[in-house]
PDB file of C-alpha atoms and ligand atoms in Angstrom:
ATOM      1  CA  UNK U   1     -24.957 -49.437 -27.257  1.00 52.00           C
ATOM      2  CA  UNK U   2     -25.886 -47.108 -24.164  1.00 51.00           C
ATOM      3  CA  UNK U   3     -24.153 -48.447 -21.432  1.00 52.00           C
ATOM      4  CA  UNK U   4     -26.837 -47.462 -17.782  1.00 56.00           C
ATOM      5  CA  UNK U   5     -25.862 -44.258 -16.424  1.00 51.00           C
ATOM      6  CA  UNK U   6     -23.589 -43.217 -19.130  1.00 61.00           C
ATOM      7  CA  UNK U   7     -24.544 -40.316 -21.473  1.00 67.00           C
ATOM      8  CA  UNK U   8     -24.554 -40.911 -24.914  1.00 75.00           C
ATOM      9  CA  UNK U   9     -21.862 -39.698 -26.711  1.00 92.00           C
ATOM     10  CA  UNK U  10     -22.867 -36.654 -29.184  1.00 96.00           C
ATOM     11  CA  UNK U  11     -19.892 -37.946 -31.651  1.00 97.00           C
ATOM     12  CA  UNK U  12     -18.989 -41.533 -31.361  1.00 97.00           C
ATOM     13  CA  UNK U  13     -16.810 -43.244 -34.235  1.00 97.00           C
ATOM     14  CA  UNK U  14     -15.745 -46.631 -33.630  1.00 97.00           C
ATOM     15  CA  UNK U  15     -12.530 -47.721 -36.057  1.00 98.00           C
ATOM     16  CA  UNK U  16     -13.396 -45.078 -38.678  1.00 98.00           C
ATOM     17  CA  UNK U  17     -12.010 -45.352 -41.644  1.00 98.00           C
ATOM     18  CA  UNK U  18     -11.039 -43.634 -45.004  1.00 98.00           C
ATOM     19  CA  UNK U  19      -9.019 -44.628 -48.014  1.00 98.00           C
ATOM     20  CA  UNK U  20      -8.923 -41.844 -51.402  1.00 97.00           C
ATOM     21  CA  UNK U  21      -8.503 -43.398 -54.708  1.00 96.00           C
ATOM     22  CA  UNK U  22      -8.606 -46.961 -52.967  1.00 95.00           C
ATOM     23  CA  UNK U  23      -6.589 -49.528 -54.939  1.00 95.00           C
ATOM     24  CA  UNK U  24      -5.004 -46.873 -57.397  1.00 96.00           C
ATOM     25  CA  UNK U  25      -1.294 -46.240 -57.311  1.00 95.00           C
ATOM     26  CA  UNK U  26      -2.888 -42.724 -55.732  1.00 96.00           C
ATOM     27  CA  UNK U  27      -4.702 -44.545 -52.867  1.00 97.00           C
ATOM     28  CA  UNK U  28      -4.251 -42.492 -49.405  1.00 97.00           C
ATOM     29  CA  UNK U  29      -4.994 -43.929 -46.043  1.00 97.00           C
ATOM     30  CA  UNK U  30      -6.410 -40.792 -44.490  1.00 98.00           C
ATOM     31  CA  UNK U  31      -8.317 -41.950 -41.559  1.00 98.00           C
ATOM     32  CA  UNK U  32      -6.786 -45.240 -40.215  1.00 98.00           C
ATOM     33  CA  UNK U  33      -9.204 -47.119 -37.633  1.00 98.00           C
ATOM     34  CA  UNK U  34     -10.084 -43.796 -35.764  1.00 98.00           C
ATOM     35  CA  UNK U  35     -12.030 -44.084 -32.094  1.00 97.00           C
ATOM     36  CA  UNK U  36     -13.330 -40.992 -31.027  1.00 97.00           C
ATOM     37  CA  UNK U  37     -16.213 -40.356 -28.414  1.00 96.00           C
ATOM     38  CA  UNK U  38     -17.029 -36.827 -27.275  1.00 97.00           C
ATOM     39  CA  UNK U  39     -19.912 -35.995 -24.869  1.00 95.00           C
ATOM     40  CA  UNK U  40     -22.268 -33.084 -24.655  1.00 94.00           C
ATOM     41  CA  UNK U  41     -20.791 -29.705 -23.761  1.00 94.00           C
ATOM     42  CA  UNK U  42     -17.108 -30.725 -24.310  1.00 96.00           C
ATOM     43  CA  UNK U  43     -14.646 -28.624 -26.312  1.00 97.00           C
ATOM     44  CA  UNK U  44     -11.457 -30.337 -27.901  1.00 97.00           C
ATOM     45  CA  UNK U  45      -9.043 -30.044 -29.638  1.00 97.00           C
ATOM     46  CA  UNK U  46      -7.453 -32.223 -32.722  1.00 97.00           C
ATOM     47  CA  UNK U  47      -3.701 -31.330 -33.652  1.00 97.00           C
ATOM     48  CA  UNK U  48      -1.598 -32.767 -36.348  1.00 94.00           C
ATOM     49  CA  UNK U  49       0.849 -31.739 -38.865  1.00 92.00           C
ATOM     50  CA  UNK U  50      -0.639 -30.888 -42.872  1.00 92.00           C
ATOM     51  CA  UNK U  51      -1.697 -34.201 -44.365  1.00 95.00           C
ATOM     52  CA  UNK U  52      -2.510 -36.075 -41.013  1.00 96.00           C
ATOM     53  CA  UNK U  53      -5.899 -36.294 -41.942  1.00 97.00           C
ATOM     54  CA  UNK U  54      -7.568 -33.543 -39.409  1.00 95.00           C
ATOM     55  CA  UNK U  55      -9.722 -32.290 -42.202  1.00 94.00           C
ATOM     56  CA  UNK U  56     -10.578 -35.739 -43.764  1.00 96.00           C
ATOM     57  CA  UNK U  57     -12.107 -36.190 -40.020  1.00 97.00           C
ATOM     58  CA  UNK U  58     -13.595 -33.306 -39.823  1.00 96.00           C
ATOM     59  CA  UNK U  59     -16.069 -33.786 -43.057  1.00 95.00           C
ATOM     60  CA  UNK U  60     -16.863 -37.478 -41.380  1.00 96.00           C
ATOM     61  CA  UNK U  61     -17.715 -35.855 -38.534  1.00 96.00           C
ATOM     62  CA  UNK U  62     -19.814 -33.286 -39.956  1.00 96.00           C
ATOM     63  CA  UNK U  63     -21.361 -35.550 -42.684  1.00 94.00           C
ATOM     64  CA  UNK U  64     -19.812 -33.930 -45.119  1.00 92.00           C
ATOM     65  CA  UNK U  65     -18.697 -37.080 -46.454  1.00 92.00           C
ATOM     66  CA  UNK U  66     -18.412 -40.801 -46.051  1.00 92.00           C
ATOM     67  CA  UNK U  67     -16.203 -43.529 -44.465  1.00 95.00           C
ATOM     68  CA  UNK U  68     -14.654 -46.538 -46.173  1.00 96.00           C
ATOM     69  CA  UNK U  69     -15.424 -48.371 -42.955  1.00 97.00           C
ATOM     70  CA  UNK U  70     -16.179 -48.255 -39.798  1.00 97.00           C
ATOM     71  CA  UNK U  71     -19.302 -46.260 -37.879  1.00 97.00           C
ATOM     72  CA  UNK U  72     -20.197 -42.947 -37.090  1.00 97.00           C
ATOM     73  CA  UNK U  73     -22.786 -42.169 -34.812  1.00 96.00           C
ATOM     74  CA  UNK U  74     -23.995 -38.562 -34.556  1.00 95.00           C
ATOM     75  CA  UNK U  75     -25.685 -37.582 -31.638  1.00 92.00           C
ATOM     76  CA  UNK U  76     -27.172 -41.414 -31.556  1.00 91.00           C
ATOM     77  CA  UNK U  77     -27.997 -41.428 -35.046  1.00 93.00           C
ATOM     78  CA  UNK U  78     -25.779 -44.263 -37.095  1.00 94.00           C
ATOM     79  CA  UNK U  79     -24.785 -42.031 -39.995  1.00 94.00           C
ATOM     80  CA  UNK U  80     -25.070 -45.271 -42.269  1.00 91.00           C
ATOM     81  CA  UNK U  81     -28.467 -45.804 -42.002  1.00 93.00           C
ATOM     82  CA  UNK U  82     -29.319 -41.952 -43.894  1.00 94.00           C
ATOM     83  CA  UNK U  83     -29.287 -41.143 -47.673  1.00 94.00           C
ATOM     84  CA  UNK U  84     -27.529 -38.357 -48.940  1.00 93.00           C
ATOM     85  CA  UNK U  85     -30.900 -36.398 -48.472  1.00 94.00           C
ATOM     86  CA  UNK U  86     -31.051 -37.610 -44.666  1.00 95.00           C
ATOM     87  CA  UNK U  87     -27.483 -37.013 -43.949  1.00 94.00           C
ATOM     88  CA  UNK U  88     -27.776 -33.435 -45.310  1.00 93.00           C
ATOM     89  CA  UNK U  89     -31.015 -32.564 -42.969  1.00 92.00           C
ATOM     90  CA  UNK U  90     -29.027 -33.898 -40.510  1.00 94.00           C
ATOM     91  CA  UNK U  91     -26.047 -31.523 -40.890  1.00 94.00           C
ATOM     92  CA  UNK U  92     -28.129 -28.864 -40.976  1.00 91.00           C
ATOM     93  CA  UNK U  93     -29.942 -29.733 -37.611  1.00 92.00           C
ATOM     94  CA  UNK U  94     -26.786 -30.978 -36.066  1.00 95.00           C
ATOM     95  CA  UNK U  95     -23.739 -29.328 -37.053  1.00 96.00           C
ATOM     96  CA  UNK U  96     -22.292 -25.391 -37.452  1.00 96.00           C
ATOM     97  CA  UNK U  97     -19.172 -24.941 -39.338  1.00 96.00           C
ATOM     98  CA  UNK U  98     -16.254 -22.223 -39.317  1.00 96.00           C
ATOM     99  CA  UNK U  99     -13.505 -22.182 -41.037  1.00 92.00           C
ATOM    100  CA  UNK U 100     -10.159 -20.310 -41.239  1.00 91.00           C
ATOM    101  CA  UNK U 101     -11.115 -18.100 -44.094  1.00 93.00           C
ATOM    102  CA  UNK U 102     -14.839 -16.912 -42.329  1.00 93.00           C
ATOM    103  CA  UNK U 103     -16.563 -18.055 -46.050  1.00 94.00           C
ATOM    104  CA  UNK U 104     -18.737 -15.115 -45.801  1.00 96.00           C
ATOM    105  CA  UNK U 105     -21.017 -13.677 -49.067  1.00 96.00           C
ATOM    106  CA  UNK U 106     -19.457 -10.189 -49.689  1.00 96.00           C
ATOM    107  CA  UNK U 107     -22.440  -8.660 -51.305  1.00 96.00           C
ATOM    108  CA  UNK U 108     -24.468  -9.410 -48.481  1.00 96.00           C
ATOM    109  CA  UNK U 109     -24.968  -7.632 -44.991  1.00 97.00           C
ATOM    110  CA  UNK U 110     -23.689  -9.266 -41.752  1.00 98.00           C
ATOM    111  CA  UNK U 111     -27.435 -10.084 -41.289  1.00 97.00           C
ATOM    112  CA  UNK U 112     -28.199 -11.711 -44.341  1.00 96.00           C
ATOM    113  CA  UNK U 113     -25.199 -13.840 -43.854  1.00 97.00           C
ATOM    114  CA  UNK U 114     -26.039 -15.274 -40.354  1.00 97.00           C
ATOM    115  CA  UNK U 115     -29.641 -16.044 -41.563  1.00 96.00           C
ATOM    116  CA  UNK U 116     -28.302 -17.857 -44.736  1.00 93.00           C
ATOM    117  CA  UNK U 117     -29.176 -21.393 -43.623  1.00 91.00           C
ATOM    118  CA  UNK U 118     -32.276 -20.910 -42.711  1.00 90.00           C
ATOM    119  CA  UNK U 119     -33.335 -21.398 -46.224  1.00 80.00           C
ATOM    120  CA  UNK U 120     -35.827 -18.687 -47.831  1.00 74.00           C
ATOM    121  CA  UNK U 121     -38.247 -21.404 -48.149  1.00 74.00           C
ATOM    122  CA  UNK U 122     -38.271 -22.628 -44.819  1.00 81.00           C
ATOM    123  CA  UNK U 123     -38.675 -20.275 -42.187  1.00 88.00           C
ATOM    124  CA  UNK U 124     -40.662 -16.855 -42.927  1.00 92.00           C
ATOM    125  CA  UNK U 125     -38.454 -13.322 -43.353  1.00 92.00           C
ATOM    126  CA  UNK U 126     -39.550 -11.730 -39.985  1.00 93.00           C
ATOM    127  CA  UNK U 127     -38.481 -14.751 -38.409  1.00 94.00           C
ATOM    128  CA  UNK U 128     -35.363 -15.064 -40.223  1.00 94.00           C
ATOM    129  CA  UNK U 129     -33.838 -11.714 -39.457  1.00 95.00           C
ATOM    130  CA  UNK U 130     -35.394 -12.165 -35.707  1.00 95.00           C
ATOM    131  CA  UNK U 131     -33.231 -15.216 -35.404  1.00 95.00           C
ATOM    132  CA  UNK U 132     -30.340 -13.984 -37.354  1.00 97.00           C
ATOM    133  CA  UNK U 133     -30.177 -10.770 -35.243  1.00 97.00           C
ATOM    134  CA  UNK U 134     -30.122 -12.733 -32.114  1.00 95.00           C
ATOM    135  CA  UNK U 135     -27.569 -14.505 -33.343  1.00 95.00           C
ATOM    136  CA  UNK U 136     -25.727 -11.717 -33.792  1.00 96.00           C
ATOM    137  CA  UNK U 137     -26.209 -10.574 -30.833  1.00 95.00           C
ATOM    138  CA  UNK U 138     -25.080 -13.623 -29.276  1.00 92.00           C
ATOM    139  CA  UNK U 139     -21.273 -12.907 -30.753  1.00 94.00           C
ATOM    140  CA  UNK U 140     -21.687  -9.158 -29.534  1.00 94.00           C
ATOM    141  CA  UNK U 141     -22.143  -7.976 -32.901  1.00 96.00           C
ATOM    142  CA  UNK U 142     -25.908  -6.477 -32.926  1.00 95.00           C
ATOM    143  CA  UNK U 143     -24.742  -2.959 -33.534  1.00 96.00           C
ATOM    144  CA  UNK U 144     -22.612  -4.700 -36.912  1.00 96.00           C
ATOM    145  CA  UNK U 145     -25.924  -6.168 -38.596  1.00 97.00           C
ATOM    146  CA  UNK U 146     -25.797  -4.200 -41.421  1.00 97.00           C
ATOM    147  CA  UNK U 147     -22.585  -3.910 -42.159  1.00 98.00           C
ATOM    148  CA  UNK U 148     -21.187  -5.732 -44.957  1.00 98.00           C
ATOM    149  CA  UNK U 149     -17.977  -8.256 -44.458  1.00 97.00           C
ATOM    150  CA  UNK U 150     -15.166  -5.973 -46.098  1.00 97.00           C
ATOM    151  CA  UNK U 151     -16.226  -3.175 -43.438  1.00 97.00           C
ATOM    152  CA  UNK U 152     -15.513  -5.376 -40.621  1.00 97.00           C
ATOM    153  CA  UNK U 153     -12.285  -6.610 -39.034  1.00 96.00           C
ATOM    154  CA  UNK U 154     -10.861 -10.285 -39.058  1.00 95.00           C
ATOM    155  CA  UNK U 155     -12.286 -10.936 -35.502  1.00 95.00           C
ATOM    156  CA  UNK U 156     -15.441  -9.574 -36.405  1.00 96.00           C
ATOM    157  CA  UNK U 157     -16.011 -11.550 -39.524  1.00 97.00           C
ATOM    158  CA  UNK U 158     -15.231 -15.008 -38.119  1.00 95.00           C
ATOM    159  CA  UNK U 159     -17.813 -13.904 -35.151  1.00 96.00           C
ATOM    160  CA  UNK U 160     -20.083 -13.274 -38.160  1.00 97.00           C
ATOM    161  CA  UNK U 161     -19.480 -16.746 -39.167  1.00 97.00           C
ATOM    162  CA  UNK U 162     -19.387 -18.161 -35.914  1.00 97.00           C
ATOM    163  CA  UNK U 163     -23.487 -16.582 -35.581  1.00 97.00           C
ATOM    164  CA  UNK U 164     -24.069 -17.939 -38.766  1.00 97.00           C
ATOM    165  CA  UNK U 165     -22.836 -21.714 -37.871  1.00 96.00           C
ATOM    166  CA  UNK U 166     -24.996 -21.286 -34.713  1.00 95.00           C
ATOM    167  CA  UNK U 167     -28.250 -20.319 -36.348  1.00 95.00           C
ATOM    168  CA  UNK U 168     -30.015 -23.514 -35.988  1.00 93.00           C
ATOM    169  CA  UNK U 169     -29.331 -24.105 -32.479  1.00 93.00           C
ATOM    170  CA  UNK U 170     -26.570 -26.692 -33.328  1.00 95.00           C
ATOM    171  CA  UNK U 171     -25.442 -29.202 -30.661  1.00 95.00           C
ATOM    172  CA  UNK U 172     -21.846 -29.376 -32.264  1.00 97.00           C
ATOM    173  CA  UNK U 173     -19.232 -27.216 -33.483  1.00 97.00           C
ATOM    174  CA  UNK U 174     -16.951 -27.862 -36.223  1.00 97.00           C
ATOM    175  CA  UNK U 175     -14.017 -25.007 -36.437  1.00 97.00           C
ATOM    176  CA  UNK U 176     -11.175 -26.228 -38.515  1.00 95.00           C
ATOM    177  CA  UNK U 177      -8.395 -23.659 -37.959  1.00 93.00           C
ATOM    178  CA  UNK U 178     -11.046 -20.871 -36.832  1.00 95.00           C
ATOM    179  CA  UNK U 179      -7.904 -18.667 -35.856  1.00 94.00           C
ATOM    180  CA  UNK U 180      -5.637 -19.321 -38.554  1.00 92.00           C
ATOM    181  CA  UNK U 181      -6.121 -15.988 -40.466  1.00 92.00           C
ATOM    182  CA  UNK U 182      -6.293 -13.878 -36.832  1.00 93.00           C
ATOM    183  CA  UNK U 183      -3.473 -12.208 -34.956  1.00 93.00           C
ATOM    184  CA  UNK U 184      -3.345 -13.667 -31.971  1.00 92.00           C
ATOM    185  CA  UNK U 185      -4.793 -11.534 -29.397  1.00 93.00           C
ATOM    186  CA  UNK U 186      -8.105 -11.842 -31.922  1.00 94.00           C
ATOM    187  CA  UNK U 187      -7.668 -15.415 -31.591  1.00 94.00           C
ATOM    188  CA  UNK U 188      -8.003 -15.541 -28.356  1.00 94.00           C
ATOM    189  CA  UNK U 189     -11.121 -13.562 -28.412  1.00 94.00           C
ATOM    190  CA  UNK U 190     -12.172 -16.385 -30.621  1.00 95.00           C
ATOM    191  CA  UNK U 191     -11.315 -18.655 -28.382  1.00 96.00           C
ATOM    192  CA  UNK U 192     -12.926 -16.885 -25.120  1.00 95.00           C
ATOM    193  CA  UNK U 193     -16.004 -17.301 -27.657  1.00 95.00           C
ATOM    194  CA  UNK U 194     -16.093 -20.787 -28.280  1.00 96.00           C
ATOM    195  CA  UNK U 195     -15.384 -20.895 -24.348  1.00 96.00           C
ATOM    196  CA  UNK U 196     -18.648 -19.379 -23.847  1.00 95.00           C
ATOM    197  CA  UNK U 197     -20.459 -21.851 -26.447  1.00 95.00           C
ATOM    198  CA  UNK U 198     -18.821 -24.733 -24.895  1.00 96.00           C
ATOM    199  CA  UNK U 199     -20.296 -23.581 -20.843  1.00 96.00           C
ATOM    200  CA  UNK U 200     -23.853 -22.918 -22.226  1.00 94.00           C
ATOM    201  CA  UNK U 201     -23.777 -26.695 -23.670  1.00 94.00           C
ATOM    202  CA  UNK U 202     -22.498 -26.896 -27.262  1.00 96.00           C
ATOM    203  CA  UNK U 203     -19.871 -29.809 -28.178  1.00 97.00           C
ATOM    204  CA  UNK U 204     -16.753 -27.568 -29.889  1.00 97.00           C
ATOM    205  CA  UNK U 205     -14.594 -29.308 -31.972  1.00 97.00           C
ATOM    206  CA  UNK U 206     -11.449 -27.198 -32.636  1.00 96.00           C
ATOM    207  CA  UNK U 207      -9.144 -27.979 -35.705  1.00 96.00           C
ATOM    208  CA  UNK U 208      -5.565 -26.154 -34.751  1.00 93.00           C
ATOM    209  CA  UNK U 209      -2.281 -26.893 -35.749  1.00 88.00           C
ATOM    210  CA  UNK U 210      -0.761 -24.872 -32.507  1.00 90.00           C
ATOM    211  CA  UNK U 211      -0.056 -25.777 -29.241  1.00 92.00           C
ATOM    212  CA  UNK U 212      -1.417 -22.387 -27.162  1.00 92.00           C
ATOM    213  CA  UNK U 213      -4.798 -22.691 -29.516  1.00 93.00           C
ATOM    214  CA  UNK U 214      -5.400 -26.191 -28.470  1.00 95.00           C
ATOM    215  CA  UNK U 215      -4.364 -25.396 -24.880  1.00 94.00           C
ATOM    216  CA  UNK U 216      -8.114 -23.485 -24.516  1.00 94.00           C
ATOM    217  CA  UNK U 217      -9.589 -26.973 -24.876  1.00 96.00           C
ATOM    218  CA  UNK U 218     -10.823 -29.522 -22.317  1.00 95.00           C
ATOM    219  CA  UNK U 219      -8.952 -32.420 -24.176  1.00 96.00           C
ATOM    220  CA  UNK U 220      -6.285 -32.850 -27.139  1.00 97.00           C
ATOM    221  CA  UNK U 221      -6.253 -34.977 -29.388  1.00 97.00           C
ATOM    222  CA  UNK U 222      -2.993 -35.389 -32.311  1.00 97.00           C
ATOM    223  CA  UNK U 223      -3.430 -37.570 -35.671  1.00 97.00           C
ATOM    224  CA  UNK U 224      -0.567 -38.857 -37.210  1.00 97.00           C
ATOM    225  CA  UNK U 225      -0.722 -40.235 -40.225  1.00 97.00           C
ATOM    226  CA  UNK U 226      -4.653 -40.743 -40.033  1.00 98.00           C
ATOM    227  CA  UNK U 227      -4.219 -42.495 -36.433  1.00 98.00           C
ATOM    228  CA  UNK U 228      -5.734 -40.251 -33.825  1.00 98.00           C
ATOM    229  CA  UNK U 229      -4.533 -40.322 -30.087  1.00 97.00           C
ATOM    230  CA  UNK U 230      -5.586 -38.905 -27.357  1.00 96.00           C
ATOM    231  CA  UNK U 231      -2.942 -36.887 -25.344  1.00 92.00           C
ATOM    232  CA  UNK U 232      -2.194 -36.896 -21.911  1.00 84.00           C
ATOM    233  CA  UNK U 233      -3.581 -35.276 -19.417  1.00 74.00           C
ATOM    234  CA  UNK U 234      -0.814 -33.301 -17.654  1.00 62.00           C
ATOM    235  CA  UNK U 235      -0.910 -32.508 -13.504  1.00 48.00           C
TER     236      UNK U 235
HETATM  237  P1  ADP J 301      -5.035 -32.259 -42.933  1.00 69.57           P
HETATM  238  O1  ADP J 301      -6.347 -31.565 -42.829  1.00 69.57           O
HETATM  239  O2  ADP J 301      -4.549 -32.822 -41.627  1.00 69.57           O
HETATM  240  O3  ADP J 301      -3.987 -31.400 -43.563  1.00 69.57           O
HETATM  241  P2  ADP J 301      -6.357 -33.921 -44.903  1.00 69.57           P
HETATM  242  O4  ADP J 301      -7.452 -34.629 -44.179  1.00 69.57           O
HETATM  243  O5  ADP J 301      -6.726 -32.770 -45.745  1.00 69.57           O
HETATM  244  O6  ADP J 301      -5.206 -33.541 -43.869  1.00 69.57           O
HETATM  245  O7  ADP J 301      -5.607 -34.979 -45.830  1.00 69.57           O
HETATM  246  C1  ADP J 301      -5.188 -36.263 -45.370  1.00 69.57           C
HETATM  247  C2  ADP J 301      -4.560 -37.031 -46.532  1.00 69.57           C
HETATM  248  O8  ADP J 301      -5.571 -37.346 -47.485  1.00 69.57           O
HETATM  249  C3  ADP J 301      -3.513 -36.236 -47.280  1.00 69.57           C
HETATM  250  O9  ADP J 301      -2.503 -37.139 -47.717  1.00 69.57           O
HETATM  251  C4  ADP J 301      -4.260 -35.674 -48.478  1.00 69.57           C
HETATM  252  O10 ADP J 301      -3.402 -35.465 -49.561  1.00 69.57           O
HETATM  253  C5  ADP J 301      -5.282 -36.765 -48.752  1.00 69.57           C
HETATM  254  N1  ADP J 301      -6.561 -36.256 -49.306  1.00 69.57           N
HETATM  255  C6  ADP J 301      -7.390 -35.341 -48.725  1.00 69.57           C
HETATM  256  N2  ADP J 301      -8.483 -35.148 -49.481  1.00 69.57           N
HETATM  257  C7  ADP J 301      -8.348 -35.958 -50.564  1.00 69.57           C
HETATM  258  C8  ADP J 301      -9.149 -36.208 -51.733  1.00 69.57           C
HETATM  259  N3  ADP J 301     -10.339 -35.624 -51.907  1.00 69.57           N
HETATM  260  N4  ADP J 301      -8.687 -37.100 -52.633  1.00 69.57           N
HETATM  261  C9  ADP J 301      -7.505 -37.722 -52.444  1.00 69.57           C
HETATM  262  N5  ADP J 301      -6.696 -37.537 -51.394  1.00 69.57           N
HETATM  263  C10 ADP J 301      -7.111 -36.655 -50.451  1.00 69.57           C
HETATM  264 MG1   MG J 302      -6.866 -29.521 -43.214  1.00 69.57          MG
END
């Protein structure tokens, strides 16, 4: 529904919901009735302790996976309505990932890394290492393209990753605990980053389980339990 005047919501769940193992003595309530609507350009934050379900949202979010109930519509597109085939093009054109441990292919240059997901099939070589080296450049890393990831430093290898989740001009940003494995002045180099993303009009969605992290954002949110909240704005 797209109320006149209002801009539609790039994420927009309406009383999400996720049960594991459902009706087995194992069965976990992960995501419990979860309303969340974030608008182009926005970065945020979601909090919670281990176990409060952050990552469970985080694969709805980025079709990764599923929910039990309730709707998820991704930059207008009711995430129901796709197959598994749908849902993956979809990621792909929608959503860049990072994650706390960078995921990046050792045996491969920085490069060759960032144009991974452009698919060898899809988009011809000159114009995947034109794209990827822009890319690159984007994280101030163009003089690292050939380097490989063990001959680059925490920092730089999460910016590696960060080029690579940005390669097909994604409108959202999925970083569950992007700083996690940095020291903190790193992290907040990270952060300046995802800053920068955020002003030139990407939707950032920032995984952290600390308070100074999630302080970079433009709103926090805490789950509890697989409720989600949104927290106060303070004066
Ligand atoms: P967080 O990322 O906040 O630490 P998760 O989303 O990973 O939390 O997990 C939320 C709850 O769901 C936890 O109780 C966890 O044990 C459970 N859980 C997560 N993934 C699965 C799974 N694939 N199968 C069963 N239970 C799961
Ligand atoms: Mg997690």
């Amino acid at each position: 529904m797209n109320v006149p005047g209002e801009a539609v919501a790039v994420i927009e769940t309406r009383k999400l919901c996720k049960v594991y193992a459902p009706g087995s003595a194992a069965e976990v309530v992960a995501l419990r009735d979860v309303d969340l609507r974030i608008g182009r350009g926005e970065f945020v934050a979601i909090m919670g302790p281990s176990g409060s379900g952050k990552s469970t949202l985080m694969n709805m979010i980025g079709c990764l996976d599923t929910p039990s109930s309730g709707s998820y519509l991704c930059d207008g597109v009711d995430v129901a309505t796709l197959d598994a085939e749908q849902r993956a093009e979809l990621r792909l054109q929608k959503i860049g990932f990072v994650f706390q441990g960078f995921n990046l292919l050792p045996r491969m240059s920085a490069l060759e890394n960032v144009a991974m997901p452009l698919g060898y099939a899809n988009v011809p070589h000159p114009e995947r290492m034109q794209r990827a080296r822009a890319a690159l450049e984007a994280v101030n890393l163009g003089e690292r393209a050939a380097h490989r990831p063990s001959e680059m430093s925490g920092g730089q290898q999460q910016r590696v990753a960060i080029a690579r989740a940005l390669i097909n001009n994604p409108a959202i940003l999925l970083a569950d605990e992007p700083t996690g494995a940095l020291d903190s002045r790193t992290g907040m180099e990270i952060l300046a980053l995802f800053e920068r993303l955020r002003d030139a009009g990407l939707t950032v969605i920032l995984i952290t389980h600390e308070a100074d992290v999630a302080a970079h954002a433009d709103r926090r949110f805490e789950m509890r339990d697989g409720a989600l909240n949104e927290q106060a704005v303070h004066a």
